[in-house]
Structure formats: structure tokens, C-alpha cells
Amino acid sequence: MKIECVKEKFQIAVAKAEKITGKNPTLPILSCILFETKNNNLVIKTTNLDLGFELSVPVKVIEPGSVAVPATIISNFLNTTTNNKNIVLETKENVLNIKTENNNVNIKTLSPDDFPTIPTIHDGKTSKIQSKDLTNGIKSVVYSASVSSVKPELASVYLYSNEDQLVFVSTDSFRLAEKTIKMKKPALVPGILIPFKNAADIVKIIDTVDEEITLTAAKNQISFSFSGAYLVSRAIDGVFPDYKQIVPKEEKTKVTLLKQDLANSLKTSGIFSDSFSQINVAAESGAKSILLKTRNANVGESTVTVDATVDGESIAINFNERYIADCLPSIASDSVNLFFNGANRALVIRGTSDKSFMYLVMPMNR
């Protein structure tokens, strides 16, 4: 294989592909990037067996071929080279020779025949979504997924369509986040569970993309296609909880306050919270403020007063401070509503003007 290409475009493509490489000492091929020539393009492939990624870059093909190269080595090399417009790559026996204006290096390679096949979905249902909507949906909920593999269906982002809406949900059983994205056309996405680590990697790849993406969902896989790129993820074989039945239909207490005031107050309270991040939220009926109380026997204690309006019954209840803080960046509204449903009942958080996001937090009973 011998090609010549624009160094900047090649470097950007390698940087994207490197995000999907695996780190498996028993399968060193997973830490490699596969380069394959196809017509007048270089197809760049990586996989960690959970995710597969392909990206095409226009190049001048002098001699067709393929080669597998350690991703970290070639990425680090490209990051250290400057003031080079073009780059030439040529395979010579078991090395890849790379020439730039100021550099000439040889990188040991692996056999491209050992590289796993990246699956293609042939019988899935297809929908169109803007890249920003896709990443917004994932980022709005992925932090609520469980990090434990005991229940794989909870260590995931659940994605499903509801007429012209695409819904993203995740829960670790202590809190739940739901984000609804309005689609231009009805979506065709059966309920599918994307492993939360894969979902985070999907964001890394697509976050810099600004275009319409073709989403294809099948029973055990989901793929995302956009200009010259293809990303496919394994799906979890499981059933997501019927979460709608645990979302309270009405509230006993409604608190309205500025989102930034709440965020700042939680930061202060967090300094004095205990090892369980416990915070006591107290609201008096008709009051113009609420109290956030934290205490740590080894540090001290804190009481923070936050301006708010309180409608309904008085309430004093404990939550995990971090769980409340986590959801605030996902709310596209300057003020938020806290809906309480009595002692030992879940708290629901919504933006006052953002109906697309809902967050539920279970209380702490310590």
C-alpha cells in the first residue's frame, strides 16, 4: 500500500478513530487502526468489539492495499509533527513508512487479516436525526446509568421512538433521567439498550459533527451513518424497566427557583456533606426560600438559604446532593421546578420552560 494525503485531514480522522480502539493485551489487534484503500479513499477502521467505526478520507492511491497500525503510536507521531501539508504512507514488509517534509519514520505493523469484521445492519429500521439532537439526548441522560454490570439493562441508555419523538432514558434505580427530542418526521426506533460506555463514546465521535445522521436500529445493534463515516454499537439483550409507572402524576409541594442559585448552593453544601453526599432539603409552605442542610462530623456543617417560591405542603427530606446537581446542566431553562410528593417519595425535577427533560430522584432514608 502506498498513498499520499493531506496531513491535517488524515490526523483528524486518526484522532477520531483512536477513541474507539480497545485495550486488550490478549488481542493486540484491537489497539490498532486498520487502513484500507478503496477507490480514491482511505478507509480507516477501529473497533473494541462493542463499537465499530469506519471513516473515509480522500487520498491519492499510488498502490492499493491494507495495513494495521498501533493507534497510539501513529496518533502520537502525527501530534508531534508540524508545518507539514502532505504525508506519504507506504507499507514495506512488516512496517509502515511515513514521510513528511521533516520526518521519516517506520512503525511496526500487524496483519490486517487479524482485524475483526465490523458488522453492518441489513434489516434495521431507519430514522433521521440531527447530530446535535442525538448528542444532546445522550448527554442529557447517560450520567444516570448504572456503572455496575450486575443488571446490564440499567448500565445503558434506553432509546425508543414515540410517533414524532425520540426518547432517551437511563436509570441506576436511585435516579432516572428522560430526554425527549422532537423529530421532523416520525421516528422508527424500537426500544433498544445502548451500553452506557458505548453511548459516551458515540458522543465523542459525533459531538463535532453538524449534519443529519441516519440512525438504523435492529434487535442487537444500532448504527449511525454520516458523511463518509459509519459507527455501529452492540445493543444489550434485556428489558428496560417500565419507568412510567413510578413517575408521580401529581405533587404535594412545588418549589420554583433559579437553576444557577440551586447549582451554586449545592456546591457550597457539598463541601460539608458526609461520605454519602446526604443533603436535607426543607421547604415551609408559602415561604420565599428553602433551606439546604449538610453535616460532616469531620468537617463541619452548613445551612444555605436559597430564594424560592413554595406552593403546597411543608416538606423536609434527604437526598443525595450530587444526584440533584448532576441533572442541572441538562435543563434548558433558567429556573427549575422541584416537585415533592411527601416523605419517602421521589422528587421530580423539571425546567419551568423546558418540557423535554424530566429527572426523578429517590430520597435517602438514612
Short mmCIF file of C-alpha atoms in Angstrom, two decimals:
data_model
loop_
_atom_site.label_atom_id
_atom_site.label_comp_id
_atom_site.label_asym_id
_atom_site.label_seq_id
_atom_site.Cartn_x
_atom_site.Cartn_y
_atom_site.Cartn_z
CA MET A 1 0.00 0.00 0.00
CA LYS A 2 1.19 3.49 -0.83
CA ILE A 3 -0.85 6.67 -0.52
CA GLU A 4 -0.42 10.43 -0.34
CA CYS A 5 -2.85 12.66 1.52
CA VAL A 6 -3.38 15.98 3.28
CA LYS A 7 -1.84 15.61 6.72
CA GLU A 8 -4.45 17.70 8.57
CA LYS A 9 -7.43 15.68 7.31
CA PHE A 10 -5.62 12.42 7.97
CA GLN A 11 -4.69 13.49 11.51
CA ILE A 12 -8.27 14.48 12.35
CA ALA A 13 -9.56 11.12 11.08
CA VAL A 14 -6.97 9.16 13.08
CA ALA A 15 -7.81 11.13 16.24
CA LYS A 16 -11.49 10.22 15.86
CA ALA A 17 -10.78 6.57 15.15
CA GLU A 18 -8.41 6.23 18.09
CA LYS A 19 -11.29 6.93 20.50
CA ILE A 20 -12.84 3.55 19.63
CA THR A 21 -9.74 1.36 19.93
CA GLY A 22 -9.69 -1.35 22.59
CA LYS A 23 -7.07 -2.10 25.21
CA ASN A 24 -6.93 -5.89 25.36
CA PRO A 25 -3.44 -7.39 25.90
CA THR A 26 -4.63 -10.77 24.61
CA LEU A 27 -5.95 -9.18 21.39
CA PRO A 28 -3.39 -6.53 20.36
CA ILE A 29 -5.15 -6.06 17.02
CA LEU A 30 -7.90 -4.18 18.90
CA SER A 31 -5.43 -1.43 19.78
CA CYS A 32 -4.75 -0.92 16.08
CA ILE A 33 -6.21 1.20 13.31
CA LEU A 34 -6.86 -0.61 10.05
CA PHE A 35 -6.09 1.36 6.88
CA GLU A 36 -7.63 0.10 3.62
CA THR A 37 -7.61 1.74 0.21
CA LYS A 38 -10.91 1.87 -1.65
CA ASN A 39 -11.13 3.69 -4.98
CA ASN A 40 -9.66 7.14 -4.23
CA ASN A 41 -10.24 6.92 -0.49
CA LEU A 42 -8.50 5.56 2.56
CA VAL A 43 -10.97 3.71 4.79
CA ILE A 44 -9.95 3.95 8.45
CA LYS A 45 -11.40 1.31 10.79
CA THR A 46 -11.27 0.71 14.56
CA THR A 47 -13.18 -1.49 16.97
CA ASN A 48 -13.23 -2.57 20.61
CA LEU A 49 -15.74 -5.36 19.79
CA ASP A 50 -18.53 -3.35 21.45
CA LEU A 51 -18.25 -0.47 18.99
CA GLY A 52 -17.05 -0.36 15.41
CA PHE A 53 -16.07 2.75 13.47
CA GLU A 54 -15.29 3.43 9.81
CA LEU A 55 -14.27 6.73 8.24
CA SER A 56 -13.28 7.51 4.65
CA VAL A 57 -10.65 10.13 3.79
CA PRO A 58 -9.90 11.30 0.22
CA VAL A 59 -6.32 10.35 -0.72
CA LYS A 60 -4.12 9.77 -3.75
CA VAL A 61 -3.80 6.00 -4.06
CA ILE A 62 -0.44 5.11 -5.60
CA GLU A 63 -0.61 1.43 -4.70
CA PRO A 64 -3.72 -0.20 -3.16
CA GLY A 65 -3.52 -2.32 -0.03
CA SER A 66 -4.20 -2.50 3.69
CA VAL A 67 -2.28 -2.40 6.97
CA ALA A 68 -2.99 -2.46 10.73
CA VAL A 69 -1.02 0.03 12.85
CA PRO A 70 -0.98 0.65 16.65
CA ALA A 71 -3.32 3.62 17.10
CA THR A 72 -1.43 5.31 19.93
CA ILE A 73 1.89 5.25 18.06
CA ILE A 74 0.63 6.79 14.84
CA SER A 75 -1.58 9.29 16.68
CA ASN A 76 1.29 10.46 18.90
CA PHE A 77 3.55 10.81 15.88
CA LEU A 78 1.02 12.92 13.98
CA ASN A 79 0.51 15.16 17.01
CA THR A 80 4.23 15.95 17.17
CA THR A 81 4.65 16.86 13.51
CA THR A 82 4.00 20.46 12.49
CA ASN A 83 4.27 22.56 9.35
CA ASN A 84 3.67 19.56 7.10
CA LYS A 85 0.93 19.85 4.48
CA ASN A 86 1.18 16.43 2.86
CA ILE A 87 2.06 12.98 4.13
CA VAL A 88 3.06 9.77 2.34
CA LEU A 89 2.32 6.32 3.81
CA GLU A 90 3.89 3.18 2.35
CA THR A 91 3.96 -0.40 3.61
CA LYS A 92 7.31 -2.20 3.46
CA GLU A 93 7.19 -5.81 4.68
CA ASN A 94 6.08 -5.58 8.34
CA VAL A 95 6.41 -1.81 8.79
CA LEU A 96 4.53 1.31 7.73
CA ASN A 97 6.84 4.03 6.46
CA ILE A 98 5.55 7.57 6.94
CA LYS A 99 7.22 10.52 5.28
CA THR A 100 6.54 14.19 5.85
CA GLU A 101 8.59 17.22 4.88
CA ASN A 102 10.71 16.89 8.04
CA ASN A 103 10.19 13.30 9.19
CA ASN A 104 10.77 9.75 8.04
CA VAL A 105 9.55 7.04 10.44
CA ASN A 106 8.86 3.31 10.36
CA ILE A 107 6.09 1.84 12.54
CA LYS A 108 5.80 -1.90 13.13
CA THR A 109 2.50 -3.28 11.89
CA LEU A 110 0.16 -6.21 12.50
CA SER A 111 -1.54 -8.38 9.92
CA PRO A 112 -4.71 -6.74 8.58
CA ASP A 113 -6.19 -10.24 8.22
CA ASP A 114 -6.48 -10.42 12.02
CA PHE A 115 -8.67 -7.32 12.23
CA PRO A 116 -12.29 -8.14 13.21
CA THR A 117 -15.09 -7.56 10.74
CA ILE A 118 -17.18 -4.50 11.58
CA PRO A 119 -20.85 -5.57 11.37
CA THR A 120 -23.36 -3.98 9.01
CA ILE A 121 -27.08 -3.81 9.81
CA HIS A 122 -29.16 -5.11 6.90
CA ASP A 123 -32.68 -5.41 8.32
CA GLY A 124 -32.97 -2.49 10.74
CA LYS A 125 -35.43 0.39 10.91
CA THR A 126 -34.04 3.74 9.79
CA SER A 127 -34.64 7.27 11.09
CA LYS A 128 -33.03 10.67 10.53
CA ILE A 129 -31.81 12.87 13.37
CA GLN A 130 -29.67 15.99 13.61
CA SER A 131 -26.28 15.26 15.16
CA LYS A 132 -26.73 17.94 17.84
CA ASP A 133 -30.06 16.41 18.87
CA LEU A 134 -28.51 12.95 19.13
CA THR A 135 -25.60 14.07 21.31
CA ASN A 136 -27.89 16.29 23.39
CA GLY A 137 -30.21 13.36 24.03
CA ILE A 138 -27.39 11.07 25.15
CA LYS A 139 -25.59 13.67 27.27
CA SER A 140 -28.84 14.61 29.00
CA VAL A 141 -29.27 11.12 30.49
CA VAL A 142 -26.10 8.99 30.31
CA TYR A 143 -24.83 10.06 33.75
CA SER A 144 -27.87 8.40 35.35
CA ALA A 145 -26.98 4.95 34.04
CA SER A 146 -25.65 2.35 36.45
CA VAL A 147 -21.91 1.70 36.35
CA SER A 148 -22.45 -1.86 37.59
CA SER A 149 -22.70 -4.77 35.17
CA VAL A 150 -24.94 -6.78 37.51
CA LYS A 151 -28.02 -5.53 35.67
CA PRO A 152 -26.90 -4.72 32.11
CA GLU A 153 -30.25 -3.14 31.24
CA LEU A 154 -29.55 -0.44 33.86
CA ALA A 155 -25.97 0.09 32.64
CA SER A 156 -27.36 1.51 29.42
CA VAL A 157 -29.15 4.33 27.66
CA TYR A 158 -32.61 3.23 26.58
CA LEU A 159 -33.69 4.67 23.25
CA TYR A 160 -37.16 4.41 21.75
CA SER A 161 -39.48 6.34 19.45
CA ASN A 162 -42.93 7.68 20.22
CA GLU A 163 -44.52 8.94 16.99
CA ASP A 164 -42.51 12.09 16.12
CA GLN A 165 -40.43 11.94 19.30
CA LEU A 166 -37.20 10.15 20.12
CA VAL A 167 -36.87 9.39 23.83
CA PHE A 168 -33.61 8.81 25.73
CA VAL A 169 -33.79 7.31 29.25
CA SER A 170 -31.35 5.95 31.81
CA THR A 171 -31.58 4.91 35.45
CA ASP A 172 -29.45 3.29 38.13
CA SER A 173 -32.59 2.66 40.26
CA PHE A 174 -31.73 5.61 42.55
CA ARG A 175 -32.39 8.30 39.94
CA LEU A 176 -33.80 8.45 36.42
CA ALA A 177 -33.33 10.91 33.55
CA GLU A 178 -35.55 11.22 30.48
CA LYS A 179 -34.94 13.47 27.47
CA THR A 180 -37.40 13.80 24.60
CA ILE A 181 -36.25 15.05 21.20
CA LYS A 182 -38.78 16.33 18.66
CA MET A 183 -38.19 14.81 15.21
CA LYS A 184 -39.01 16.33 11.82
CA LYS A 185 -40.51 13.02 10.73
CA PRO A 186 -41.89 10.09 12.76
CA ALA A 187 -39.02 8.02 14.13
CA LEU A 188 -38.81 4.24 13.72
CA VAL A 189 -36.76 3.11 16.70
CA PRO A 190 -37.89 0.03 18.62
CA GLY A 191 -36.79 0.03 22.24
CA ILE A 192 -33.03 -0.52 22.21
CA LEU A 193 -30.46 -0.56 25.03
CA ILE A 194 -27.08 1.04 24.26
CA PRO A 195 -24.32 0.23 26.80
CA PHE A 196 -23.57 3.48 28.64
CA LYS A 197 -19.85 3.33 27.79
CA ASN A 198 -20.74 2.98 24.13
CA ALA A 199 -23.17 5.89 24.41
CA ALA A 200 -20.41 8.08 25.86
CA ASP A 201 -18.06 7.06 23.02
CA ILE A 202 -20.76 7.82 20.45
CA VAL A 203 -20.89 11.37 21.81
CA LYS A 204 -17.10 11.67 21.50
CA ILE A 205 -17.29 10.79 17.81
CA ILE A 206 -20.40 12.76 16.85
CA ASP A 207 -20.04 15.82 19.11
CA THR A 208 -18.04 17.73 16.48
CA VAL A 209 -20.36 16.74 13.62
CA ASP A 210 -23.02 19.19 12.45
CA GLU A 211 -25.27 17.39 9.99
CA GLU A 212 -28.16 14.96 9.67
CA ILE A 213 -27.39 11.43 10.80
CA THR A 214 -29.03 8.22 9.62
CA LEU A 215 -29.86 6.05 12.63
CA THR A 216 -30.51 2.37 11.95
CA ALA A 217 -31.78 0.16 14.77
CA ALA A 218 -32.09 -3.62 14.86
CA LYS A 219 -32.61 -6.08 17.71
CA ASN A 220 -28.99 -6.37 18.83
CA GLN A 221 -27.29 -3.43 17.10
CA ILE A 222 -27.67 0.25 16.33
CA SER A 223 -25.69 2.25 13.77
CA PHE A 224 -25.11 5.90 12.94
CA SER A 225 -24.12 6.97 9.41
CA PHE A 226 -22.98 10.42 8.30
CA SER A 227 -20.70 11.91 5.64
CA GLY A 228 -18.11 9.25 4.96
CA ALA A 229 -18.48 7.69 8.42
CA TYR A 230 -20.21 4.67 9.95
CA LEU A 231 -20.48 3.89 13.68
CA VAL A 232 -22.11 0.70 14.97
CA SER A 233 -22.77 -0.35 18.56
CA ARG A 234 -23.74 -3.58 20.21
CA ALA A 235 -27.11 -3.43 21.96
CA ILE A 236 -27.92 -5.09 25.27
CA ASP A 237 -30.31 -8.01 25.21
CA GLY A 238 -32.64 -7.12 28.05
CA VAL A 239 -35.81 -5.31 29.10
CA PHE A 240 -35.71 -1.76 30.43
CA PRO A 241 -37.93 -1.16 33.48
CA ASP A 242 -41.45 0.18 32.91
CA TYR A 243 -40.38 3.51 34.37
CA LYS A 244 -43.55 5.46 33.55
CA GLN A 245 -45.40 3.78 36.39
CA ILE A 246 -43.00 5.16 39.02
CA VAL A 247 -43.20 8.79 37.88
CA PRO A 248 -45.66 10.61 40.19
CA LYS A 249 -48.71 12.01 38.42
CA GLU A 250 -49.21 14.88 40.90
CA GLU A 251 -47.29 16.67 43.63
CA LYS A 252 -47.91 17.79 47.21
CA THR A 253 -45.27 20.53 47.17
CA LYS A 254 -43.93 22.62 44.29
CA VAL A 255 -40.75 24.67 44.69
CA THR A 256 -39.64 27.09 41.97
CA LEU A 257 -36.16 28.64 41.99
CA LEU A 258 -33.38 29.81 39.69
CA LYS A 259 -31.28 26.96 38.32
CA GLN A 260 -27.99 28.79 38.91
CA ASP A 261 -28.95 29.63 42.51
CA LEU A 262 -29.62 25.95 43.15
CA ALA A 263 -26.37 24.88 41.46
CA ASN A 264 -24.28 27.35 43.48
CA SER A 265 -25.98 26.38 46.74
CA LEU A 266 -25.40 22.68 46.09
CA LYS A 267 -21.69 23.35 45.53
CA THR A 268 -21.48 25.09 48.90
CA SER A 269 -23.49 22.38 50.64
CA GLY A 270 -21.37 19.68 49.04
CA ILE A 271 -18.28 20.91 50.88
CA PHE A 272 -19.88 19.87 54.16
CA SER A 273 -21.77 16.75 53.07
CA ASP A 274 -20.92 13.34 54.51
CA SER A 275 -19.50 10.33 52.69
CA PHE A 276 -23.00 9.55 51.38
CA SER A 277 -23.41 13.11 49.95
CA GLN A 278 -26.58 13.47 52.01
CA ILE A 279 -28.40 16.80 51.95
CA ASN A 280 -31.59 17.79 53.76
CA VAL A 281 -34.00 19.90 51.73
CA ALA A 282 -36.51 21.81 53.86
CA ALA A 283 -39.37 23.92 52.46
CA GLU A 284 -42.06 25.66 54.50
CA SER A 285 -45.48 26.17 52.93
CA GLY A 286 -45.79 29.67 51.48
CA ALA A 287 -42.16 30.56 52.23
CA LYS A 288 -39.94 32.68 49.96
CA SER A 289 -36.93 30.40 50.34
CA ILE A 290 -35.81 26.85 51.05
CA LEU A 291 -33.03 25.53 53.29
CA LEU A 292 -30.30 23.12 52.24
CA LYS A 293 -28.58 21.48 55.20
CA THR A 294 -25.48 19.28 55.22
CA ARG A 295 -23.28 17.97 58.00
CA ASN A 296 -20.00 16.09 58.17
CA ALA A 297 -18.68 15.10 61.59
CA ASN A 298 -15.10 15.51 60.38
CA VAL A 299 -15.56 18.83 58.57
CA GLY A 300 -18.46 20.84 59.94
CA GLU A 301 -21.96 21.75 58.87
CA SER A 302 -23.74 24.12 56.53
CA THR A 303 -27.16 25.71 56.15
CA VAL A 304 -27.76 27.51 52.86
CA THR A 305 -30.84 29.64 52.20
CA VAL A 306 -31.99 29.71 48.58
CA ASP A 307 -34.59 32.16 47.25
CA ALA A 308 -37.63 30.25 46.01
CA THR A 309 -41.40 30.10 45.96
CA VAL A 310 -43.05 27.24 47.84
CA ASP A 311 -46.57 26.08 46.98
CA GLY A 312 -48.31 23.27 48.84
CA GLU A 313 -47.33 21.35 51.95
CA SER A 314 -44.21 21.84 54.07
CA ILE A 315 -41.54 19.21 53.49
CA ALA A 316 -38.17 18.14 54.91
CA ILE A 317 -36.47 15.25 53.15
CA ASN A 318 -32.97 13.88 52.49
CA PHE A 319 -31.40 13.33 49.08
CA ASN A 320 -28.02 12.64 47.55
CA GLU A 321 -26.70 16.15 46.83
CA ARG A 322 -24.67 15.00 43.84
CA TYR A 323 -27.68 13.35 42.20
CA ILE A 324 -29.56 16.66 42.18
CA ALA A 325 -26.55 18.63 40.90
CA ASP A 326 -25.90 16.15 38.06
CA CYS A 327 -29.13 16.93 36.24
CA LEU A 328 -28.95 20.73 36.18
CA PRO A 329 -26.74 21.08 33.05
CA SER A 330 -29.35 19.04 31.15
CA ILE A 331 -32.13 21.56 31.83
CA ALA A 332 -32.51 24.21 29.12
CA SER A 333 -34.28 26.68 31.39
CA ASP A 334 -33.17 29.48 33.73
CA SER A 335 -35.45 28.28 36.51
CA VAL A 336 -36.48 24.84 37.71
CA ASN A 337 -39.43 23.24 39.45
CA LEU A 338 -38.93 20.74 42.25
CA PHE A 339 -42.00 18.55 42.72
CA PHE A 340 -42.16 16.79 46.11
CA ASN A 341 -44.66 14.05 46.89
CA GLY A 342 -44.28 13.66 50.64
CA ALA A 343 -41.83 11.86 52.89
CA ASN A 344 -40.02 8.84 51.41
CA ARG A 345 -41.35 9.63 47.94
CA ALA A 346 -39.47 10.53 44.78
CA LEU A 347 -38.55 14.10 43.83
CA VAL A 348 -39.25 15.16 40.24
CA ILE A 349 -37.21 17.97 38.68
CA ARG A 350 -38.20 19.82 35.52
CA GLY A 351 -37.30 23.11 33.86
CA THR A 352 -40.06 25.69 34.11
CA SER A 353 -39.89 26.33 30.35
CA ASP A 354 -38.22 23.08 29.26
CA LYS A 355 -40.77 20.30 28.95
CA SER A 356 -38.38 17.99 27.10
CA PHE A 357 -36.46 16.87 30.20
CA MET A 358 -37.61 15.05 33.33
CA TYR A 359 -35.49 13.86 36.24
CA LEU A 360 -36.52 11.70 39.17
CA VAL A 361 -34.52 11.22 42.39
CA MET A 362 -35.29 8.77 45.17
CA PRO A 363 -34.86 10.04 48.76
CA MET A 364 -32.25 8.78 51.20
CA ASN A 365 -33.68 7.01 54.21
CA ARG A 366 -30.61 7.23 56.44
#
